[in-house]
mmCIF file of N, CA and C in Angstrom:
data_model
loop_
_atom_site.group_PDB
_atom_site.id
_atom_site.type_symbol
_atom_site.label_atom_id
_atom_site.label_comp_id
_atom_site.label_asym_id
_atom_site.label_seq_id
_atom_site.Cartn_x
_atom_site.Cartn_y
_atom_site.Cartn_z
ATOM 1 N N MET A 1 82.281 -6.243 58.164
ATOM 2 C CA MET A 1 81.907 -5.010 58.396
ATOM 3 C C MET A 1 81.041 -5.244 59.031
ATOM 4 N N ARG A 2 80.168 -6.023 58.316
ATOM 5 C CA ARG A 2 78.781 -6.059 58.645
ATOM 6 C C ARG A 2 78.447 -6.008 60.691
ATOM 7 N N ARG A 3 79.752 -6.916 61.006
ATOM 8 C CA ARG A 3 79.884 -6.976 62.815
ATOM 9 C C ARG A 3 79.799 -6.271 63.167
ATOM 10 N N ARG A 4 80.961 -5.219 62.703
ATOM 11 C CA ARG A 4 81.612 -3.762 63.760
ATOM 12 C C ARG A 4 80.199 -2.419 63.274
ATOM 13 N N VAL A 5 79.506 -2.371 62.471
ATOM 14 C CA VAL A 5 78.407 -1.431 62.460
ATOM 15 C C VAL A 5 77.481 -2.438 63.522
ATOM 16 N N TRP A 6 77.245 -3.599 63.085
ATOM 17 C CA TRP A 6 75.852 -4.170 64.243
ATOM 18 C C TRP A 6 76.114 -4.343 65.396
ATOM 19 N N SER A 7 77.699 -4.658 65.924
ATOM 20 C CA SER A 7 78.147 -4.264 67.354
ATOM 21 C C SER A 7 78.311 -2.729 67.541
ATOM 22 N N GLY A 8 78.392 -1.754 67.248
ATOM 23 C CA GLY A 8 78.240 -0.444 67.548
ATOM 24 C C GLY A 8 76.861 0.030 67.442
ATOM 25 N N VAL A 9 75.915 -0.753 66.912
ATOM 26 C CA VAL A 9 74.407 -0.127 67.057
ATOM 27 C C VAL A 9 74.428 -0.803 68.412
ATOM 28 N N LEU A 10 74.703 -2.306 69.106
ATOM 29 C CA LEU A 10 73.929 -3.233 70.421
ATOM 30 C C LEU A 10 74.656 -2.092 70.834
ATOM 31 N N LEU A 11 76.117 -1.547 70.980
ATOM 32 C CA LEU A 11 77.022 -0.581 72.273
ATOM 33 C C LEU A 11 75.767 0.747 71.853
ATOM 34 N N ALA A 12 75.694 1.451 71.247
ATOM 35 C CA ALA A 12 74.618 2.635 70.896
ATOM 36 C C ALA A 12 73.419 2.509 72.009
ATOM 37 N N ALA A 13 72.715 1.172 71.855
ATOM 38 C CA ALA A 13 71.428 1.122 72.120
ATOM 39 C C ALA A 13 71.993 1.528 73.727
ATOM 40 N N SER A 14 73.045 -0.579 73.698
ATOM 41 C CA SER A 14 73.094 -0.461 75.039
ATOM 42 C C SER A 14 73.467 0.077 76.281
ATOM 43 N N LEU A 15 74.369 1.545 75.747
ATOM 44 C CA LEU A 15 74.447 3.139 76.629
ATOM 45 C C LEU A 15 73.234 3.786 76.808
ATOM 46 N N CYS A 16 71.915 3.615 75.312
ATOM 47 C CA CYS A 16 71.445 4.851 75.762
ATOM 48 C C CYS A 16 70.380 4.231 76.763
ATOM 49 N N ALA A 17 70.407 2.792 77.245
ATOM 50 C CA ALA A 17 69.474 1.970 78.780
ATOM 51 C C ALA A 17 69.400 2.364 79.688
ATOM 52 N N CYS A 18 71.020 2.634 79.740
ATOM 53 C CA CYS A 18 71.797 2.627 81.247
ATOM 54 C C CYS A 18 71.517 3.857 81.406
ATOM 55 N N GLN A 19 70.827 5.531 80.717
ATOM 56 C CA GLN A 19 70.869 6.659 81.444
ATOM 57 C C GLN A 19 69.495 6.267 82.329
ATOM 58 N N PRO A 20 69.706 6.929 83.408
ATOM 59 C CA PRO A 20 68.217 6.715 83.901
ATOM 60 C C PRO A 20 67.588 8.316 83.545
ATOM 61 N N PRO A 21 66.549 7.939 83.961
ATOM 62 C CA PRO A 21 65.266 8.182 83.497
ATOM 63 C C PRO A 21 65.270 9.924 83.523
ATOM 64 N N PRO A 22 64.957 10.933 83.029
ATOM 65 C CA PRO A 22 65.086 12.253 83.186
ATOM 66 C C PRO A 22 64.323 12.656 85.071
ATOM 67 N N ASP A 23 64.752 13.342 85.490
ATOM 68 C CA ASP A 23 64.388 13.895 86.667
ATOM 69 C C ASP A 23 63.490 15.024 86.898
ATOM 70 N N PRO A 24 62.437 15.306 86.802
ATOM 71 C CA PRO A 24 61.425 16.074 86.595
ATOM 72 C C PRO A 24 61.788 17.206 86.931
ATOM 73 N N ARG A 25 62.398 17.465 88.445
ATOM 74 C CA ARG A 25 63.119 18.352 89.175
ATOM 75 C C ARG A 25 63.826 19.635 88.324
ATOM 76 N N VAL A 26 64.905 18.708 87.331
ATOM 77 C CA VAL A 26 65.705 19.612 86.704
ATOM 78 C C VAL A 26 64.641 20.309 85.433
ATOM 79 N N ALA A 27 63.724 20.078 85.117
ATOM 80 C CA ALA A 27 62.818 20.667 84.039
ATOM 81 C C ALA A 27 61.912 21.713 84.740
ATOM 82 N N GLU A 28 61.716 21.601 86.164
ATOM 83 C CA GLU A 28 61.159 22.826 86.848
ATOM 84 C C GLU A 28 62.270 23.824 87.362
ATOM 85 N N LEU A 29 63.387 22.770 87.377
ATOM 86 C CA LEU A 29 64.565 24.615 88.045
ATOM 87 C C LEU A 29 64.834 25.365 86.438
ATOM 88 N N SER A 30 65.221 24.448 85.681
ATOM 89 C CA SER A 30 65.460 25.459 84.154
ATOM 90 C C SER A 30 64.114 25.312 83.723
ATOM 91 N N ALA A 31 63.057 25.999 84.106
ATOM 92 C CA ALA A 31 61.713 27.106 84.189
ATOM 93 C C ALA A 31 62.067 28.644 85.344
ATOM 94 N N ARG A 32 62.195 27.882 86.332
ATOM 95 C CA ARG A 32 62.622 29.036 87.579
ATOM 96 C C ARG A 32 64.010 29.502 86.771
ATOM 97 N N VAL A 33 64.827 28.793 86.096
ATOM 98 C CA VAL A 33 66.263 29.514 85.949
ATOM 99 C C VAL A 33 65.796 30.836 84.539
ATOM 100 N N SER A 34 64.345 30.120 83.295
ATOM 101 C CA SER A 34 64.349 31.304 82.635
ATOM 102 C C SER A 34 63.436 32.394 82.933
ATOM 103 N N ALA A 35 62.931 31.747 83.961
ATOM 104 C CA ALA A 35 62.050 32.758 84.592
ATOM 105 C C ALA A 35 62.843 34.445 85.384
ATOM 106 N N LEU A 36 63.666 33.597 86.305
ATOM 107 C CA LEU A 36 64.408 34.727 86.901
ATOM 108 C C LEU A 36 65.710 35.622 85.940
ATOM 109 N N GLU A 37 66.095 34.896 84.914
ATOM 110 C CA GLU A 37 66.375 35.534 83.722
ATOM 111 C C GLU A 37 65.513 36.423 83.342
ATOM 112 N N ALA A 38 64.590 36.048 82.364
ATOM 113 C CA ALA A 38 63.822 37.290 81.605
ATOM 114 C C ALA A 38 63.417 38.340 83.087
ATOM 115 N N GLU A 39 63.320 38.098 84.246
ATOM 116 C CA GLU A 39 63.308 39.522 85.341
ATOM 117 C C GLU A 39 64.468 40.102 85.130
ATOM 118 N N VAL A 40 65.658 39.040 85.417
ATOM 119 C CA VAL A 40 67.164 40.032 85.126
ATOM 120 C C VAL A 40 67.041 41.423 84.003
ATOM 121 N N ARG A 41 66.480 40.281 82.816
ATOM 122 C CA ARG A 41 66.631 41.493 81.376
ATOM 123 C C ARG A 41 65.541 42.589 81.554
ATOM 124 N N ALA A 42 64.264 42.108 81.910
ATOM 125 C CA ALA A 42 63.743 43.353 82.383
ATOM 126 C C ALA A 42 63.913 44.697 83.558
ATOM 127 N N LEU A 43 65.402 44.099 84.201
ATOM 128 C CA LEU A 43 65.281 44.823 85.532
ATOM 129 C C LEU A 43 66.284 45.477 84.840
ATOM 130 N N LYS A 44 67.523 45.288 84.015
ATOM 131 C CA LYS A 44 68.678 45.822 83.434
ATOM 132 C C LYS A 44 68.404 46.351 82.415
ATOM 133 N N ALA A 45 66.836 46.431 81.623
ATOM 134 C CA ALA A 45 66.436 47.604 80.494
ATOM 135 C C ALA A 45 65.285 48.492 81.743
ATOM 136 N N ALA A 46 64.632 48.330 82.317
ATOM 137 C CA ALA A 46 64.371 49.241 83.170
ATOM 138 C C ALA A 46 65.341 50.359 83.084
ATOM 139 N N GLN A 47 66.120 49.611 84.157
ATOM 140 C CA GLN A 47 67.835 50.644 84.183
ATOM 141 C C GLN A 47 67.760 51.451 83.146
ATOM 142 N N HIS A 48 68.081 50.721 82.120
ATOM 143 C CA HIS A 48 69.225 51.298 81.222
ATOM 144 C C HIS A 48 68.539 52.795 80.795
ATOM 145 N N SER A 49 66.863 52.223 80.832
ATOM 146 C CA SER A 49 66.285 53.585 80.360
ATOM 147 C C SER A 49 65.198 54.696 81.112
ATOM 148 N N GLY A 50 66.193 54.000 82.725
ATOM 149 C CA GLY A 50 66.126 55.447 83.610
ATOM 150 C C GLY A 50 64.607 55.116 83.892
ATOM 151 N N GLY A 51 64.026 54.229 83.903
ATOM 152 C CA GLY A 51 62.924 53.746 85.028
ATOM 153 C C GLY A 51 63.069 53.448 86.040
ATOM 154 N N PRO A 52 62.064 53.309 87.013
ATOM 155 C CA PRO A 52 62.081 52.330 89.008
ATOM 156 C C PRO A 52 63.126 52.369 89.102
ATOM 157 N N ALA A 53 64.027 51.132 88.130
ATOM 158 C CA ALA A 53 65.089 50.151 88.796
ATOM 159 C C ALA A 53 65.536 52.185 88.431
ATOM 160 N N GLY A 54 66.390 52.122 87.740
ATOM 161 C CA GLY A 54 67.246 53.725 87.640
ATOM 162 C C GLY A 54 66.700 54.781 87.716
ATOM 163 N N ALA A 55 65.794 54.804 88.478
ATOM 164 C CA ALA A 55 65.492 56.275 88.739
ATOM 165 C C ALA A 55 65.901 56.994 89.791
ATOM 166 N N THR A 56 65.698 55.874 91.083
ATOM 167 C CA THR A 56 66.497 56.877 92.211
ATOM 168 C C THR A 56 67.346 56.533 92.724
ATOM 169 N N ASP A 57 68.358 56.896 93.701
ATOM 170 C CA ASP A 57 69.645 56.673 94.616
ATOM 171 C C ASP A 57 69.104 56.920 95.746
ATOM 172 N N ALA A 58 69.975 55.906 96.185
ATOM 173 C CA ALA A 58 69.671 55.963 97.578
ATOM 174 C C ALA A 58 69.822 57.120 98.620
ATOM 175 N N GLY A 59 70.384 58.331 98.050
ATOM 176 C CA GLY A 59 70.133 59.666 98.242
ATOM 177 C C GLY A 59 69.039 59.869 98.804
ATOM 178 N N ASP A 60 68.104 60.164 97.014
ATOM 179 C CA ASP A 60 66.999 59.885 96.736
ATOM 180 C C ASP A 60 66.308 59.643 97.748
ATOM 181 N N VAL A 61 65.987 58.365 97.901
ATOM 182 C CA VAL A 61 65.712 57.058 98.493
ATOM 183 C C VAL A 61 65.475 57.899 99.929
ATOM 184 N N THR A 62 66.214 57.987 100.606
ATOM 185 C CA THR A 62 66.207 58.254 102.671
ATOM 186 C C THR A 62 66.086 60.294 102.113
ATOM 187 N N ALA A 63 66.040 60.756 101.537
ATOM 188 C CA ALA A 63 65.564 62.139 101.438
ATOM 189 C C ALA A 63 63.991 62.729 101.347
ATOM 190 N N ARG A 64 63.651 61.071 100.604
ATOM 191 C CA ARG A 64 62.292 61.388 100.143
ATOM 192 C C ARG A 64 61.651 60.785 101.856
ATOM 193 N N ALA A 65 61.827 59.929 102.402
ATOM 194 C CA ALA A 65 61.988 59.146 103.185
ATOM 195 C C ALA A 65 61.797 60.399 105.456
ATOM 196 N N ALA A 66 63.021 60.756 104.893
ATOM 197 C CA ALA A 66 63.107 62.421 106.078
ATOM 198 C C ALA A 66 62.430 62.763 105.371
ATOM 199 N N ALA A 67 61.654 63.293 104.394
ATOM 200 C CA ALA A 67 60.487 64.216 104.375
ATOM 201 C C ALA A 67 59.108 63.771 104.446
ATOM 202 N N GLN A 68 58.946 62.732 104.562
ATOM 203 C CA GLN A 68 57.769 62.035 104.670
ATOM 204 C C GLN A 68 57.174 61.845 106.113
ATOM 205 N N ASN A 69 58.746 61.580 106.767
ATOM 206 C CA ASN A 69 58.912 61.195 108.640
ATOM 207 C C ASN A 69 57.984 63.197 108.840
ATOM 208 N N CYS A 70 58.732 63.862 108.200
ATOM 209 C CA CYS A 70 58.637 65.025 108.436
ATOM 210 C C CYS A 70 57.351 65.388 108.876
ATOM 211 N N ALA A 71 56.871 65.600 107.360
ATOM 212 C CA ALA A 71 55.420 65.327 107.316
ATOM 213 C C ALA A 71 54.385 64.986 108.254
ATOM 214 N N ASN A 72 54.534 63.433 108.915
ATOM 215 C CA ASN A 72 54.068 62.758 109.331
ATOM 216 C C ASN A 72 53.695 63.415 110.690
ATOM 217 N N ALA A 73 55.115 63.728 111.243
ATOM 218 C CA ALA A 73 55.100 64.276 112.438
ATOM 219 C C ALA A 73 54.336 65.959 112.155
ATOM 220 N N LEU A 74 55.117 66.860 112.239
ATOM 221 C CA LEU A 74 54.208 67.224 111.964
ATOM 222 C C LEU A 74 52.760 67.584 111.668
ATOM 223 N N THR A 75 52.177 66.559 110.480
ATOM 224 C CA THR A 75 50.771 66.599 110.881
ATOM 225 C C THR A 75 50.327 65.976 112.043
ATOM 226 N N ARG A 76 50.737 65.222 112.545
ATOM 227 C CA ARG A 76 50.436 64.979 114.275
ATOM 228 C C ARG A 76 50.164 66.043 115.241
ATOM 229 N N MET A 77 51.399 67.156 114.981
ATOM 230 C CA MET A 77 51.992 68.066 116.082
ATOM 231 C C MET A 77 50.183 68.922 115.513
ATOM 232 N N LEU A 78 50.342 69.038 114.364
ATOM 233 C CA LEU A 78 49.169 70.291 114.163
ATOM 234 C C LEU A 78 47.561 69.419 114.978
ATOM 235 N N GLU A 79 47.290 68.708 114.202
ATOM 236 C CA GLU A 79 45.488 67.803 114.831
ATOM 237 C C GLU A 79 46.154 67.980 116.620
ATOM 238 N N THR A 80 47.302 67.570 116.788
ATOM 239 C CA THR A 80 46.939 67.280 118.629
ATOM 240 C C THR A 80 46.923 68.744 118.522
ATOM 241 N N PHE A 81 47.523 70.064 118.592
ATOM 242 C CA PHE A 81 47.165 71.282 118.488
ATOM 243 C C PHE A 81 45.242 71.018 118.386
ATOM 244 N N ARG A 82 44.921 71.214 117.392
ATOM 245 C CA ARG A 82 43.681 71.169 116.602
ATOM 246 C C ARG A 82 42.939 71.033 118.463
ATOM 247 N N GLN A 83 43.237 69.790 118.339
ATOM 248 C CA GLN A 83 42.817 68.363 119.062
ATOM 249 C C GLN A 83 42.058 69.519 120.754
ATOM 250 N N ASP A 84 43.402 69.649 120.677
ATOM 251 C CA ASP A 84 43.246 70.150 122.307
ATOM 252 C C ASP A 84 42.743 72.056 122.364
ATOM 253 N N SER A 85 42.833 72.391 121.447
ATOM 254 C CA SER A 85 42.145 73.770 121.333
ATOM 255 C C SER A 85 40.627 73.963 121.662
ATOM 256 N N ILE A 86 40.463 75.378 122.654
ATOM 257 C CA ILE A 86 38.883 75.128 122.852
ATOM 258 C C ILE A 86 38.066 75.232 121.813
ATOM 259 N N ASP A 87 38.433 75.949 120.512
ATOM 260 C CA ASP A 87 37.741 76.592 119.542
ATOM 261 C C ASP A 87 37.917 75.478 118.117
ATOM 262 N N ARG A 88 39.089 74.607 118.233
ATOM 263 C CA ARG A 88 39.413 73.433 117.766
ATOM 264 C C ARG A 88 39.970 73.955 116.459
ATOM 265 N N ARG A 89 40.669 75.195 116.176
ATOM 266 C CA ARG A 89 41.645 75.242 115.459
ATOM 267 C C ARG A 89 43.053 74.962 115.248
ATOM 268 N N TYR A 90 43.502 74.991 113.728
ATOM 269 C CA TYR A 90 44.892 74.747 113.693
ATOM 270 C C TYR A 90 45.890 75.928 114.305
ATOM 271 N N PRO A 91 47.289 75.907 114.684
ATOM 272 C CA PRO A 91 47.892 77.106 115.226
ATOM 273 C C PRO A 91 48.149 78.388 114.506
ATOM 274 N N THR A 92 48.712 79.692 114.849
ATOM 275 C CA THR A 92 48.925 80.436 113.544
ATOM 276 C C THR A 92 50.393 80.005 114.221
ATOM 277 N N PRO A 93 51.045 80.751 112.619
ATOM 278 C CA PRO A 93 52.804 79.914 112.121
ATOM 279 C C PRO A 93 53.525 80.820 113.570
ATOM 280 N N ALA A 94 53.212 82.029 114.542
ATOM 281 C CA ALA A 94 54.163 81.402 115.271
ATOM 282 C C ALA A 94 53.571 80.622 116.370
ATOM 283 N N GLN A 95 52.676 80.205 116.057
ATOM 284 C CA GLN A 95 52.621 79.133 117.698
ATOM 285 C C GLN A 95 53.138 77.825 117.323
ATOM 286 N N VAL A 96 53.741 78.129 115.454
ATOM 287 C CA VAL A 96 53.960 76.576 115.500
ATOM 288 C C VAL A 96 55.803 76.340 115.410
ATOM 289 N N GLU A 97 55.912 75.211 116.660
ATOM 290 C CA GLU A 97 56.623 74.572 116.495
ATOM 291 C C GLU A 97 57.540 73.174 116.031
ATOM 292 N N LEU A 98 58.659 73.260 114.950
ATOM 293 C CA LEU A 98 58.088 72.063 114.415
ATOM 294 C C LEU A 98 58.694 71.049 114.848
ATOM 295 N N PRO A 99 58.361 69.484 114.688
ATOM 296 C CA PRO A 99 58.686 69.383 115.525
ATOM 297 C C PRO A 99 60.738 68.213 115.339
ATOM 298 N N GLY A 100 60.986 68.291 116.459
ATOM 299 C CA GLY A 100 62.409 66.834 115.830
ATOM 300 C C GLY A 100 62.646 66.370 114.408
ATOM 301 N N ALA A 101 61.861 66.294 114.319
ATOM 302 C CA ALA A 101 61.732 65.243 112.335
ATOM 303 C C ALA A 101 61.739 66.173 111.315
ATOM 304 N N CYS A 102 61.521 67.157 111.734
ATOM 305 C CA CYS A 102 61.694 68.152 110.528
ATOM 306 C C CYS A 102 63.059 68.851 110.573
ATOM 307 N N ALA A 103 63.831 68.683 111.718
ATOM 308 C CA ALA A 103 65.518 69.327 111.709
ATOM 309 C C ALA A 103 65.911 69.154 110.259
ATOM 310 N N GLY A 104 66.409 70.457 109.417
ATOM 311 C CA GLY A 104 67.217 70.188 108.646
ATOM 312 C C GLY A 104 66.381 69.955 107.528
ATOM 313 N N GLN A 105 65.007 69.861 107.804
ATOM 314 C CA GLN A 105 63.682 70.247 105.766
ATOM 315 C C GLN A 105 63.665 71.210 106.436
ATOM 316 N N ARG A 106 63.140 71.639 104.644
ATOM 317 C CA ARG A 106 62.666 73.128 104.479
ATOM 318 C C ARG A 106 60.919 72.762 104.722
ATOM 319 N N VAL A 107 60.681 73.181 105.336
ATOM 320 C CA VAL A 107 59.042 73.641 105.188
ATOM 321 C C VAL A 107 57.931 74.888 104.581
ATOM 322 N N ASN A 108 57.701 74.672 103.832
ATOM 323 C CA ASN A 108 56.653 75.783 103.418
ATOM 324 C C ASN A 108 55.556 76.262 103.583
ATOM 325 N N TRP A 109 54.767 77.030 104.029
ATOM 326 C CA TRP A 109 53.661 77.284 104.440
ATOM 327 C C TRP A 109 53.177 78.013 103.468
ATOM 328 N N VAL A 110 51.861 76.712 102.103
ATOM 329 C CA VAL A 110 51.175 77.642 101.643
ATOM 330 C C VAL A 110 49.947 78.795 101.984
ATOM 331 N N THR A 111 49.382 77.597 103.207
ATOM 332 C CA THR A 111 48.601 78.572 104.033
ATOM 333 C C THR A 111 48.631 77.796 105.264
ATOM 334 N N LEU A 112 48.159 78.284 106.023
ATOM 335 C CA LEU A 112 47.977 77.908 107.549
ATOM 336 C C LEU A 112 46.900 78.938 107.993
ATOM 337 N N GLU A 113 45.757 78.292 108.237
ATOM 338 C CA GLU A 113 45.091 79.423 108.915
ATOM 339 C C GLU A 113 43.722 78.346 110.267
ATOM 340 N N ALA A 114 42.837 78.762 110.076
ATOM 341 C CA ALA A 114 42.421 78.101 111.816
ATOM 342 C C ALA A 114 42.270 76.885 110.904
ATOM 343 N N GLN A 115 41.113 76.929 110.358
ATOM 344 C CA GLN A 115 40.439 76.014 110.073
ATOM 345 C C GLN A 115 41.241 74.804 108.754
ATOM 346 N N ALA A 116 42.351 75.388 108.184
ATOM 347 C CA ALA A 116 43.283 74.497 107.152
ATOM 348 C C ALA A 116 44.347 74.714 106.909
ATOM 349 N N TYR A 117 45.655 73.888 106.949
ATOM 350 C CA TYR A 117 46.427 74.174 105.878
ATOM 351 C C TYR A 117 46.952 73.257 104.908
ATOM 352 N N THR A 118 47.733 73.671 104.590
ATOM 353 C CA THR A 118 48.506 73.230 103.677
ATOM 354 C C THR A 118 50.198 73.952 104.042
ATOM 355 N N PHE A 119 50.910 72.741 103.526
ATOM 356 C CA PHE A 119 52.762 72.634 103.359
ATOM 357 C C PHE A 119 53.392 72.035 102.386
ATOM 358 N N SER A 120 54.083 72.133 101.869
ATOM 359 C CA SER A 120 54.966 71.566 101.397
ATOM 360 C C SER A 120 56.662 71.377 101.905
ATOM 361 N N LEU A 121 57.392 70.596 101.685
ATOM 362 C CA LEU A 121 58.459 69.827 101.522
ATOM 363 C C LEU A 121 59.241 69.908 100.797
ATOM 364 N N THR A 122 60.639 70.821 100.839
ATOM 365 C CA THR A 122 61.587 70.722 99.388
ATOM 366 C C THR A 122 62.933 70.441 99.596
ATOM 367 N N ASP A 123 63.360 70.194 98.568
ATOM 368 C CA ASP A 123 65.356 69.179 99.090
ATOM 369 C C ASP A 123 65.725 70.596 98.908
ATOM 370 N N ARG A 124 66.759 70.240 98.712
ATOM 371 C CA ARG A 124 68.045 71.345 99.436
ATOM 372 C C ARG A 124 68.271 71.829 97.709
ATOM 373 N N ALA A 125 67.649 71.814 96.192
ATOM 374 C CA ALA A 125 67.359 72.336 95.101
ATOM 375 C C ALA A 125 66.231 73.103 95.039
ATOM 376 N N GLY A 126 65.461 73.183 96.457
ATOM 377 C CA GLY A 126 63.709 73.383 96.060
ATOM 378 C C GLY A 126 63.284 72.326 94.967
ATOM 379 N N LYS A 127 63.264 71.667 94.741
ATOM 380 C CA LYS A 127 62.565 70.454 94.828
ATOM 381 C C LYS A 127 61.265 70.039 95.721
ATOM 382 N N GLU A 128 59.821 70.831 94.567
ATOM 383 C CA GLU A 128 59.352 69.854 96.005
ATOM 384 C C GLU A 128 59.800 68.746 95.541
ATOM 385 N N GLN A 129 59.170 67.659 97.265
ATOM 386 C CA GLN A 129 59.082 66.023 97.452
ATOM 387 C C GLN A 129 57.988 65.768 98.063
ATOM 388 N N LEU A 130 56.805 66.680 98.802
ATOM 389 C CA LEU A 130 55.979 66.225 99.095
ATOM 390 C C LEU A 130 54.692 67.523 99.177
ATOM 391 N N ARG A 131 54.117 67.411 99.487
ATOM 392 C CA ARG A 131 52.591 68.225 100.032
ATOM 393 C C ARG A 131 51.728 67.920 100.489
ATOM 394 N N GLN A 132 51.591 67.958 101.686
ATOM 395 C CA GLN A 132 50.496 67.998 102.695
ATOM 396 C C GLN A 132 49.348 69.188 103.337
ATOM 397 N N ARG A 133 48.165 68.847 103.463
ATOM 398 C CA ARG A 133 46.894 69.290 103.521
ATOM 399 C C ARG A 133 46.177 69.119 104.661
ATOM 400 N N GLY A 134 45.019 69.620 104.977
ATOM 401 C CA GLY A 134 44.161 69.140 106.271
ATOM 402 C C GLY A 134 43.572 70.221 106.368
ATOM 403 N N PRO A 135 42.531 69.811 106.564
ATOM 404 C CA PRO A 135 41.820 68.450 106.889
ATOM 405 C C PRO A 135 41.220 67.870 105.505
#
């Protein structure tokens, strides 16, 4: 009986001695996987709580980008008009010709005076997407 126990201990010891040393890359990869899993959990939590990850959809992002593109083009047009005018003024409402980037956009003039302008862009529901003013 003692011989069996002793041979079992020797067998277990020899099996342990045959295992290669732990690879340091395994620990590094395990740490990276843990960090990624934590990031995924945080993103899922934000999505379920209505945070930044879940607050917008592709349509909202596209509409905001189109509004920003229109605002940039309209601002360039207004500034170009002012620089080219003799008395350095912005156009009157009758002189404003919306740029092509504003096709389909709702431009609302808050003020359009000789030395200042403010406009907003709204979505189809009337919600303001952005507001631009100058100078």
